[in-house]
PDB file of N, CA and C in Angstrom:
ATOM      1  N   UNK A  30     218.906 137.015  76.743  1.00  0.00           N
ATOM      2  CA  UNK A  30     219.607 137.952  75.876  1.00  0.00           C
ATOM      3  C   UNK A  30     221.057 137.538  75.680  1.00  0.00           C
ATOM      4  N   UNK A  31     221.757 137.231  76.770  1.00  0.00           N
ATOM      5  CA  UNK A  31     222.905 136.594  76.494  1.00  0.00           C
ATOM      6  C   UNK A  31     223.512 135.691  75.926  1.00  0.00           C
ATOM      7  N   UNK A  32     222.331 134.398  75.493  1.00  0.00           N
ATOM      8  CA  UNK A  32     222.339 133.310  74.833  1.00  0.00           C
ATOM      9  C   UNK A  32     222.157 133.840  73.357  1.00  0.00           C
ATOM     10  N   UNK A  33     221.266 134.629  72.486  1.00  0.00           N
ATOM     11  CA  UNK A  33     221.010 135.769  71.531  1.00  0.00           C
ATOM     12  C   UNK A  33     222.374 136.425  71.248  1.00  0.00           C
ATOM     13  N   UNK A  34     222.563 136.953  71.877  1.00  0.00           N
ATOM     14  CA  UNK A  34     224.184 137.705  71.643  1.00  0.00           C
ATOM     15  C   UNK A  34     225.402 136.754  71.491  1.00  0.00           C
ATOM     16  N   UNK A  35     225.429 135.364  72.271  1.00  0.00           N
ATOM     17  CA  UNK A  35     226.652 134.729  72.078  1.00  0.00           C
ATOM     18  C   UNK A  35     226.414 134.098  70.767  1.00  0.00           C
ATOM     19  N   UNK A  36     225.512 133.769  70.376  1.00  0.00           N
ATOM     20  CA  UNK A  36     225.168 132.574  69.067  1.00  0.00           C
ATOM     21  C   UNK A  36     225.227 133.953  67.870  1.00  0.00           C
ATOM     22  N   UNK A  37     224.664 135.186  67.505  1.00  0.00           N
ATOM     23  CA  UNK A  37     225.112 135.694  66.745  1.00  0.00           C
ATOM     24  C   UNK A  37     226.659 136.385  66.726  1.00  0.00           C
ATOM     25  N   UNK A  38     227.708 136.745  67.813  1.00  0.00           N
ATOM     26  CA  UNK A  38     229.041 136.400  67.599  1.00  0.00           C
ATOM     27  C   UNK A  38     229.412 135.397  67.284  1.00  0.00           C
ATOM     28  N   UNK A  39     229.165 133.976  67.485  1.00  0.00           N
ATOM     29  CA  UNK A  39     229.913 132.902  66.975  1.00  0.00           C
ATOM     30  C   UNK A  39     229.299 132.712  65.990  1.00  0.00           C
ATOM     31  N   UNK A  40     227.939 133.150  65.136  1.00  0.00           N
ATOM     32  CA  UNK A  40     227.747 133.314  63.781  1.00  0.00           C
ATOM     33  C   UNK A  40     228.212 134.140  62.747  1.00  0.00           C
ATOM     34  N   UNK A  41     229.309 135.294  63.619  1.00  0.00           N
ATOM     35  CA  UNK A  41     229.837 136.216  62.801  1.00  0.00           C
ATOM     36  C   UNK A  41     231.156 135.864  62.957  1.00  0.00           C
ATOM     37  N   UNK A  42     231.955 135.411  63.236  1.00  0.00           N
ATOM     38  CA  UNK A  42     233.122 135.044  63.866  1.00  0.00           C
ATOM     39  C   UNK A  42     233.041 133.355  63.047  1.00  0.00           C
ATOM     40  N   UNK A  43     232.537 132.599  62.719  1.00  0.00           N
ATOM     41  CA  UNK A  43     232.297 131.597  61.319  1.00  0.00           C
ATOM     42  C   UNK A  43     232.237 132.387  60.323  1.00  0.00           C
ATOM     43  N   UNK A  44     231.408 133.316  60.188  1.00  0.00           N
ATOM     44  CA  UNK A  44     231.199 133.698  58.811  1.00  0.00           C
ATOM     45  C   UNK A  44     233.050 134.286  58.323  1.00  0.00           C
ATOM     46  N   UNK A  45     233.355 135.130  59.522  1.00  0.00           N
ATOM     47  CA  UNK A  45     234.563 135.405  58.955  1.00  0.00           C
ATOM     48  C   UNK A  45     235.711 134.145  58.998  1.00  0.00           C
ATOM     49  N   UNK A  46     235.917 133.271  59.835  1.00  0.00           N
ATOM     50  CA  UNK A  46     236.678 132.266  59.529  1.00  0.00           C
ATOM     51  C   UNK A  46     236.393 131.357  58.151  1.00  0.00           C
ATOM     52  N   UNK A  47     235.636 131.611  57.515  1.00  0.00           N
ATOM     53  CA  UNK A  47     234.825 130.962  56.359  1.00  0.00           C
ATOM     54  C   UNK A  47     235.449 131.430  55.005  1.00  0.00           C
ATOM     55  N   UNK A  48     234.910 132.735  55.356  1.00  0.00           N
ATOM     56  CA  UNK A  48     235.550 134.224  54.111  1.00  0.00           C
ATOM     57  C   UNK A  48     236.623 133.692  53.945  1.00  0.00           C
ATOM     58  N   UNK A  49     237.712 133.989  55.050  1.00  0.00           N
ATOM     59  CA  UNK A  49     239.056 133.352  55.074  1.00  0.00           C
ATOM     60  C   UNK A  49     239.628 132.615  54.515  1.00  0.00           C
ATOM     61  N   UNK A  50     238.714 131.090  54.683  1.00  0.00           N
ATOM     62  CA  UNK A  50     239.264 129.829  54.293  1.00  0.00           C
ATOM     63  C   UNK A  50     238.833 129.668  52.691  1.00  0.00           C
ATOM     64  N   UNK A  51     237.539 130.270  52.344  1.00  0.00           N
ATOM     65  CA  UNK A  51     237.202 130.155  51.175  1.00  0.00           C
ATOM     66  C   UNK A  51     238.248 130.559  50.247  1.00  0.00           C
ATOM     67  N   UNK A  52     238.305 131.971  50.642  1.00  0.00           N
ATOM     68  CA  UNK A  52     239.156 133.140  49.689  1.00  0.00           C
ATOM     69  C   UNK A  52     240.551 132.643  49.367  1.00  0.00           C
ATOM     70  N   UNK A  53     241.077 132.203  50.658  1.00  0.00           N
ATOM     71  CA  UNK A  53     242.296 131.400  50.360  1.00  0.00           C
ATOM     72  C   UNK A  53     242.671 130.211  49.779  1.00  0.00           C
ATOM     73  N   UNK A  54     241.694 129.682  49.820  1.00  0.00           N
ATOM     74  CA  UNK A  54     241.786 127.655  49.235  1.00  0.00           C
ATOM     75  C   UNK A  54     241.126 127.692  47.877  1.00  0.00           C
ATOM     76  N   UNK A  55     239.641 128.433  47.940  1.00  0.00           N
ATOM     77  CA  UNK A  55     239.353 128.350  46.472  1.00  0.00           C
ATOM     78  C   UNK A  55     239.337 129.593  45.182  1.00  0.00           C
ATOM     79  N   UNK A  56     238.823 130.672  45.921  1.00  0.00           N
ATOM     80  CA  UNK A  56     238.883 132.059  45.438  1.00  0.00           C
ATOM     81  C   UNK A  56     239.539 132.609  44.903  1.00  0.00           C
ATOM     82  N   UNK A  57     240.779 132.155  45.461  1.00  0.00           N
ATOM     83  CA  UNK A  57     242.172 132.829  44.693  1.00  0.00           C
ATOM     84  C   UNK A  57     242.951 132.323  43.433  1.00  0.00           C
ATOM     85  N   UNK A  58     242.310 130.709  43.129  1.00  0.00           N
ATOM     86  CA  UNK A  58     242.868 130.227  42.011  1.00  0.00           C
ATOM     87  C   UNK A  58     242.052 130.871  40.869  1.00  0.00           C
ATOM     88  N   UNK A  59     240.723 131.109  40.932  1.00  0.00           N
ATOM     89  CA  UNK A  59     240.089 131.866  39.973  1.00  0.00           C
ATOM     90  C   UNK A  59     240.526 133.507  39.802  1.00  0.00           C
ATOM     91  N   UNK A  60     240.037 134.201  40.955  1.00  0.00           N
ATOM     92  CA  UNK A  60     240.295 135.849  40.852  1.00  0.00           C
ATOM     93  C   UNK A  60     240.992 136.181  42.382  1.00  0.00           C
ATOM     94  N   UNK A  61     242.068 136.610  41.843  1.00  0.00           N
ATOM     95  CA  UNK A  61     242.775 137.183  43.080  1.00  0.00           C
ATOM     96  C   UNK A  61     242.770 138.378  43.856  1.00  0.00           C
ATOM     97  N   UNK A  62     241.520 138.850  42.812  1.00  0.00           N
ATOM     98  CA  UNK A  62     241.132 140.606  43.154  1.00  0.00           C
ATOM     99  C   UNK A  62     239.883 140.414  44.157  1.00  0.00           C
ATOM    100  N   UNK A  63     238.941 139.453  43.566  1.00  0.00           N
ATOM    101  CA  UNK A  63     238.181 138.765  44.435  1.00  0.00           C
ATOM    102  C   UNK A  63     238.272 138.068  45.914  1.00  0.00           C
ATOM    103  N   UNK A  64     239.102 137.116  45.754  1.00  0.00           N
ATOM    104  CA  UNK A  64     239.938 136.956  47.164  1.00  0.00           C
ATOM    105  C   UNK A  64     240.214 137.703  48.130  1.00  0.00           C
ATOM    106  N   UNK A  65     241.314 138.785  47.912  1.00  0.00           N
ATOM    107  CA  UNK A  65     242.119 140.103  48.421  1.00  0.00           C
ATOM    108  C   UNK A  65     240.616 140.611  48.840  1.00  0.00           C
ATOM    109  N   UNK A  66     239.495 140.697  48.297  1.00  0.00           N
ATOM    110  CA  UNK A  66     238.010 141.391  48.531  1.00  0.00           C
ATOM    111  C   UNK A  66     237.600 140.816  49.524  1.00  0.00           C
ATOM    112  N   UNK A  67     237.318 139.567  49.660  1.00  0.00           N
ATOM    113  CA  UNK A  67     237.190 138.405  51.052  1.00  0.00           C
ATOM    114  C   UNK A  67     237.786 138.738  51.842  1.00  0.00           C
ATOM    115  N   UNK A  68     239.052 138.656  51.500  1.00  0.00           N
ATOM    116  CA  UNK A  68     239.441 138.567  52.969  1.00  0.00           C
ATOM    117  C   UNK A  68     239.625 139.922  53.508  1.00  0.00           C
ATOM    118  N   UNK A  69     239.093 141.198  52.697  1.00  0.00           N
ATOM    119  CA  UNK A  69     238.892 142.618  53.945  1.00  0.00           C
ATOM    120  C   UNK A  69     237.726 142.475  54.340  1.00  0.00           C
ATOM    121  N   UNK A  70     236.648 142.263  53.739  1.00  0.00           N
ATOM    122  CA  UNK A  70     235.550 141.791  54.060  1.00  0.00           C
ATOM    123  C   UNK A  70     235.353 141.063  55.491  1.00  0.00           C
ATOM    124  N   UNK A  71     236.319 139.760  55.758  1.00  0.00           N
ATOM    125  CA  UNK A  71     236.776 138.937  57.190  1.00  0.00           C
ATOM    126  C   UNK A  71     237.005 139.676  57.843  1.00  0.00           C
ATOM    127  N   UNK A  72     238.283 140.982  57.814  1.00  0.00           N
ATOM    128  CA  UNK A  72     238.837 141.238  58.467  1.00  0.00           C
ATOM    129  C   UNK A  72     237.875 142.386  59.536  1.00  0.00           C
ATOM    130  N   UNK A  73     237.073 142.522  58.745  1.00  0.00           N
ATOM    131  CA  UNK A  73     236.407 144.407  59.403  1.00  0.00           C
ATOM    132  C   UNK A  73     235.225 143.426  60.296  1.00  0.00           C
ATOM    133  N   UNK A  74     235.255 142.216  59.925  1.00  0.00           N
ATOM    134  CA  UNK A  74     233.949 141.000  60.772  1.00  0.00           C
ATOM    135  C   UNK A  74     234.210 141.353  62.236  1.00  0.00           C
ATOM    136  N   UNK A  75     234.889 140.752  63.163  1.00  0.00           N
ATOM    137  CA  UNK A  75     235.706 140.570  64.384  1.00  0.00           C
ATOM    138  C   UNK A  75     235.243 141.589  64.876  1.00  0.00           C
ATOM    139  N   UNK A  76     235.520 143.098  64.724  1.00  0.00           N
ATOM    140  CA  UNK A  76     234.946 144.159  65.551  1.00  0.00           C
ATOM    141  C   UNK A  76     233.863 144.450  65.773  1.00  0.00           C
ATOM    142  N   UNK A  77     233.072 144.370  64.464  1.00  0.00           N
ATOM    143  CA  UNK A  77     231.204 144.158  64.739  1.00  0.00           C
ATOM    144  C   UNK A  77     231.255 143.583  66.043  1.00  0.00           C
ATOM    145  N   UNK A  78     231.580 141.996  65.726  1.00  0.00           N
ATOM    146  CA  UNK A  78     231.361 140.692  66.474  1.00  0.00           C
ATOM    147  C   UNK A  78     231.554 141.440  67.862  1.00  0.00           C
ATOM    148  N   UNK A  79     232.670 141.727  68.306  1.00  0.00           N
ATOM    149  CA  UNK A  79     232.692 142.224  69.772  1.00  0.00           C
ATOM    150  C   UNK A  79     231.713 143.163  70.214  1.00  0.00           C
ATOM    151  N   UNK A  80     231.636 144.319  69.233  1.00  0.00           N
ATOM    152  CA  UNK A  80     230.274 145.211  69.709  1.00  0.00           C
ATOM    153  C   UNK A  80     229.391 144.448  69.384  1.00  0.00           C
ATOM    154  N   UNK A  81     228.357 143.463  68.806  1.00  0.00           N
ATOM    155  CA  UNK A  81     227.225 143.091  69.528  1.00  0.00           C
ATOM    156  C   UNK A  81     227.810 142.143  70.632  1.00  0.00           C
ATOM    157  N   UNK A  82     228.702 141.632  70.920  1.00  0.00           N
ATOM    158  CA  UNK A  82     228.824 140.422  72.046  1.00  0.00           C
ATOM    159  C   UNK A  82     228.516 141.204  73.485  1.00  0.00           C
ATOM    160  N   UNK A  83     229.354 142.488  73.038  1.00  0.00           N
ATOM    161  CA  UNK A  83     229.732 143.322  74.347  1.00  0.00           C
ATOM    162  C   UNK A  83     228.449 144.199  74.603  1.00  0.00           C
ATOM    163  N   UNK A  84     227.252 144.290  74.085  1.00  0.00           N
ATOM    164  CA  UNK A  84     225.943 144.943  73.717  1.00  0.00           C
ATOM    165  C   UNK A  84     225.524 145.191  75.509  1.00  0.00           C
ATOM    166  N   UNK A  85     224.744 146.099  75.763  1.00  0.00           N
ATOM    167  CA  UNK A  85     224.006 145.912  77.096  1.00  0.00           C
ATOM    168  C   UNK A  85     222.689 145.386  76.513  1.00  0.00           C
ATOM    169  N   UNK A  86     221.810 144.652  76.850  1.00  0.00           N
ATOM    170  CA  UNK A  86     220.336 144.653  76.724  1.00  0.00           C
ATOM    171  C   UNK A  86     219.562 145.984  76.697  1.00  0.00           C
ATOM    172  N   UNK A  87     217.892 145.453  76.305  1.00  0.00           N
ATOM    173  CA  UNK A  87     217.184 146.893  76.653  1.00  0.00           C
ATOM    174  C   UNK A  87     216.891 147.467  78.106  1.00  0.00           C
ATOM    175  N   UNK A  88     217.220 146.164  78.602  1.00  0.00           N
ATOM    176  CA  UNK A  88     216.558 146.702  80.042  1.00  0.00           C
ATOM    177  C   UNK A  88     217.724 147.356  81.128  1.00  0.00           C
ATOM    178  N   UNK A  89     219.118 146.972  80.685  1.00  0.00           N
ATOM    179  CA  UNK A  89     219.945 147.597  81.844  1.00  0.00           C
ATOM    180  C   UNK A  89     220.573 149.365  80.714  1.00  0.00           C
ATOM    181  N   UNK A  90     220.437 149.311  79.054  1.00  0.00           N
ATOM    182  CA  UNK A  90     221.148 150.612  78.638  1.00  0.00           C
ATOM    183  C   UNK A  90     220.458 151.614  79.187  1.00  0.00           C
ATOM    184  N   UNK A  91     221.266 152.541  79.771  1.00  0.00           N
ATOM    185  CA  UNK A  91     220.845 153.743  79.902  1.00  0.00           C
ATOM    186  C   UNK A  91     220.132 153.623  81.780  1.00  0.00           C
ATOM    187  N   UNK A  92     220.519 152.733  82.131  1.00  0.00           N
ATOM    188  CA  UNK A  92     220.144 152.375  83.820  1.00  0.00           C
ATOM    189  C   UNK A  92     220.911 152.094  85.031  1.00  0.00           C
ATOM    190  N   UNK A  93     222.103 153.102  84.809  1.00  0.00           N
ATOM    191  CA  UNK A  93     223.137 153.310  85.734  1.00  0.00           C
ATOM    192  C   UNK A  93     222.576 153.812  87.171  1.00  0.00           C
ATOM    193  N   UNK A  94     223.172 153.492  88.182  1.00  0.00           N
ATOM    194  CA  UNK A  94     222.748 153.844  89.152  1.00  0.00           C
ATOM    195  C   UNK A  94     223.566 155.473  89.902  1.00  0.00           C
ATOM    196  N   UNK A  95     222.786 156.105  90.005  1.00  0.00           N
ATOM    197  CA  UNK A  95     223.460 157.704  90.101  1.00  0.00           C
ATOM    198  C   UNK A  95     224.191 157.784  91.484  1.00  0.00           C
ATOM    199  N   UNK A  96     225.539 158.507  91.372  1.00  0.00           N
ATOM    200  CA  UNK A  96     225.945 158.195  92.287  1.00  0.00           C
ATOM    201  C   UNK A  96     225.461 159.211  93.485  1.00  0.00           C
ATOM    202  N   UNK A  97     225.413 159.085  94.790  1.00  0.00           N
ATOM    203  CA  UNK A  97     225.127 159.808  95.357  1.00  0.00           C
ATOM    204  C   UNK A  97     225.247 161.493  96.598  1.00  0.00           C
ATOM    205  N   UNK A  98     224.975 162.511  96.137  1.00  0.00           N
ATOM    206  CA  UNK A  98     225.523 163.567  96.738  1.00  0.00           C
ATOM    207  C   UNK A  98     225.255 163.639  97.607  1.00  0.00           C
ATOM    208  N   UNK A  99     226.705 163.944  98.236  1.00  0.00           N
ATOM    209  CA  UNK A  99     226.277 164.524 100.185  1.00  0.00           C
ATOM    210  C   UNK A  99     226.195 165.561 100.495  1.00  0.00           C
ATOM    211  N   UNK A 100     225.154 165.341 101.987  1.00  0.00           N
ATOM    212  CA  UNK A 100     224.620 166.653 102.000  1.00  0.00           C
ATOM    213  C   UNK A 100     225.818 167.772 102.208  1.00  0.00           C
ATOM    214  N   UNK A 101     225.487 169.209 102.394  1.00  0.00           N
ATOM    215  CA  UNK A 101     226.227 170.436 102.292  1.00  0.00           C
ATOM    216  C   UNK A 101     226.919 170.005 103.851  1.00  0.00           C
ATOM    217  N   UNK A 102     227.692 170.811 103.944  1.00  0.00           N
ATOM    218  CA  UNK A 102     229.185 170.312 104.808  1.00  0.00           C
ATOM    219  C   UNK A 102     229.834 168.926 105.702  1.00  0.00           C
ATOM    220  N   UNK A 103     229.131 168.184 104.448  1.00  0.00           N
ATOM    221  CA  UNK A 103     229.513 166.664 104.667  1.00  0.00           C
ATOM    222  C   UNK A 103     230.410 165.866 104.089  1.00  0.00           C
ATOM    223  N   UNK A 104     230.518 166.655 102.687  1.00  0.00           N
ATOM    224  CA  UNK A 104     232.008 166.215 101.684  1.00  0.00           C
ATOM    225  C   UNK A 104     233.700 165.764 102.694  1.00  0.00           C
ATOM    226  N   UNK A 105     233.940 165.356 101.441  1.00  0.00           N
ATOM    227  CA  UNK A 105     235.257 164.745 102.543  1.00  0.00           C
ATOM    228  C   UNK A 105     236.635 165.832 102.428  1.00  0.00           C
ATOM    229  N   UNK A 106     236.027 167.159 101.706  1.00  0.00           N
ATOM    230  CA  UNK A 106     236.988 168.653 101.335  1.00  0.00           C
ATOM    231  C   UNK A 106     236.889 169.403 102.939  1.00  0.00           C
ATOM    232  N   UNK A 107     236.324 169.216 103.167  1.00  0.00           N
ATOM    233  CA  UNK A 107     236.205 169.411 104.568  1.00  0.00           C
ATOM    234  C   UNK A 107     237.117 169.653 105.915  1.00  0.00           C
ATOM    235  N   UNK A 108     237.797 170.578 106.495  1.00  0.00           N
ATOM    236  CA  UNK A 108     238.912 170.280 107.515  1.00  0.00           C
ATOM    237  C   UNK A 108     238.657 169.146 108.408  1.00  0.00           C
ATOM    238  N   UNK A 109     239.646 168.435 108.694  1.00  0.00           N
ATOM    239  CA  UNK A 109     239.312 167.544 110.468  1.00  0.00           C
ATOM    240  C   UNK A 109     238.600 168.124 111.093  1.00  0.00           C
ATOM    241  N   UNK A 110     238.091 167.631 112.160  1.00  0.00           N
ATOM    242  CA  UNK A 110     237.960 168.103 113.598  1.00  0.00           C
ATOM    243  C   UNK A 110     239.115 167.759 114.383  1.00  0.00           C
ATOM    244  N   UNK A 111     238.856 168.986 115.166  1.00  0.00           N
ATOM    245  CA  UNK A 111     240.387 168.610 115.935  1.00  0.00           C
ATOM    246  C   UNK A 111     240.011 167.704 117.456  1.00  0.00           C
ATOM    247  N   UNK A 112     241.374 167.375 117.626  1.00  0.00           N
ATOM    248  CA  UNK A 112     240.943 166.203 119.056  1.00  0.00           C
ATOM    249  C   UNK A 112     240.721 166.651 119.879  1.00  0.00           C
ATOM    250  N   UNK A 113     239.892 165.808 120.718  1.00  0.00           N
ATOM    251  CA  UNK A 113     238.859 166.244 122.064  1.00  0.00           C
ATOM    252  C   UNK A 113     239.848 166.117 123.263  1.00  0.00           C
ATOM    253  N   UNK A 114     241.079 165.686 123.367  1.00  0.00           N
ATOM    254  CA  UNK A 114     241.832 165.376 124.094  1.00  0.00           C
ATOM    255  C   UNK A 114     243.123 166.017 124.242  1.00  0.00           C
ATOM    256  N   UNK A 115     243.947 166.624 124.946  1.00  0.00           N
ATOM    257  CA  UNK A 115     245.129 167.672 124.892  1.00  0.00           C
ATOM    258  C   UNK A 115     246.637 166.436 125.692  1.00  0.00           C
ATOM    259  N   UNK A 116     247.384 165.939 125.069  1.00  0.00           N
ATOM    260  CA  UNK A 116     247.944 165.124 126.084  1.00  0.00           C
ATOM    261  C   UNK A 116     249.010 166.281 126.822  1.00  0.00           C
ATOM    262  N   UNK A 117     248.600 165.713 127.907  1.00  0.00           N
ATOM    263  CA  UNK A 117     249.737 166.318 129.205  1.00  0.00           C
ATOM    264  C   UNK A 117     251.293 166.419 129.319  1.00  0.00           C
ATOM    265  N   UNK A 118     251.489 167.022 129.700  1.00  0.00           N
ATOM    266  CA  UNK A 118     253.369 167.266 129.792  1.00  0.00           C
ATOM    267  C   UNK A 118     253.575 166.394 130.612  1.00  0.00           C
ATOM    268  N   UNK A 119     254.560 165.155 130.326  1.00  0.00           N
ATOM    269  CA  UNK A 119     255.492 164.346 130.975  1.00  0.00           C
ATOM    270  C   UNK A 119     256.432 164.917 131.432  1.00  0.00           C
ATOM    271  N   UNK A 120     256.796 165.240 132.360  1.00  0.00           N
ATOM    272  CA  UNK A 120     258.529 164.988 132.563  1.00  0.00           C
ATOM    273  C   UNK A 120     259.087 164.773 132.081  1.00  0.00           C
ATOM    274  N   UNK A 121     259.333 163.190 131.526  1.00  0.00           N
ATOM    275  CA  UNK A 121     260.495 162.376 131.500  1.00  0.00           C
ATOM    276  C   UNK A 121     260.529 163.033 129.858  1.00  0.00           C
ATOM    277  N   UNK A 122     259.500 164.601 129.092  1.00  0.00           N
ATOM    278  CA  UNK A 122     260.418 164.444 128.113  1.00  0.00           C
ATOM    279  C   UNK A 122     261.437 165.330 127.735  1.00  0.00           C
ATOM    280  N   UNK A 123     261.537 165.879 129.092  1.00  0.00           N
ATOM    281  CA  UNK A 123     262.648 166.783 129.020  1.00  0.00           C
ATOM    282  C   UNK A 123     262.047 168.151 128.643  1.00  0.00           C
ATOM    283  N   UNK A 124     263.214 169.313 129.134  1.00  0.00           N
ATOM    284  CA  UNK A 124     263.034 170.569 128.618  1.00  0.00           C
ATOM    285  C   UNK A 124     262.037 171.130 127.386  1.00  0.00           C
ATOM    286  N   UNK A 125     261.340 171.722 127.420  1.00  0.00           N
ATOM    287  CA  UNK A 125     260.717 172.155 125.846  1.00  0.00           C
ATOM    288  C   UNK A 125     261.321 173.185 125.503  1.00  0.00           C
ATOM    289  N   UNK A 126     261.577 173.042 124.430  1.00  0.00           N
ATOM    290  CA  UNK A 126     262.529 173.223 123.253  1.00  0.00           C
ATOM    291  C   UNK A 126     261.694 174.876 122.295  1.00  0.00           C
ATOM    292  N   UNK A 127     262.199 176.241 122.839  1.00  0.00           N
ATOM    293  CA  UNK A 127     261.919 177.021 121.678  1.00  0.00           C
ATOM    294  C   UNK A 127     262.456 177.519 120.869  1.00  0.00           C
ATOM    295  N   UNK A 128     261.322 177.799 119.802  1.00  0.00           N
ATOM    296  CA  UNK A 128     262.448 178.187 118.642  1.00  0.00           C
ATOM    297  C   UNK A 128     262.781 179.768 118.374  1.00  0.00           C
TER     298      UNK A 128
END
């Protein structure tokens, strides 16, 4: 599929470098209304070109992988748990301080 998709962008992406060169080198010495027509014609090319380049195939559109919910009080909204451990009064840190 990817080989399919790159060869028709670089077949649309010529066609508009083409428009271009035509409209400008030969087109315009005849009709200049014609020309000016070419080359909007080129210009609106390029964006196609990226949407099919950028295309998913048939087999991955629409085959996202869902993301997954956790179970009920497992979210991460959740308070801490508090620590299993109480550290002890040192001495050395001096007086405790109330307010």
């Amino acid at each position: 599929m990817y080989a399919r998709r790159r060869h028709v962008y670089f077949a649309m992406m010529g066609l508009c470098l083409s428009l271009f060169v035509v409209a400008c080198a030969v087109v315009r010495l005849w009709s200049v209304p014609a020309a000016v027509a070419m080359c909007v014609v080129a210009m609106v090319i390029p964006p196609f070109a990226a949407i099919v380049a950028n295309r998913k195939g048939p087999r991955t559109a629409g085959t996202t992988t869902p993301t997954p919910v956790p179970p009920p009080g497992q979210d991460g909204d959740a308070s801490p748990t508090p620590p299993t451990h109480v550290r002890k009064k040192d001495p050395r840190d001096g007086p405790a301080r109330h307010r």
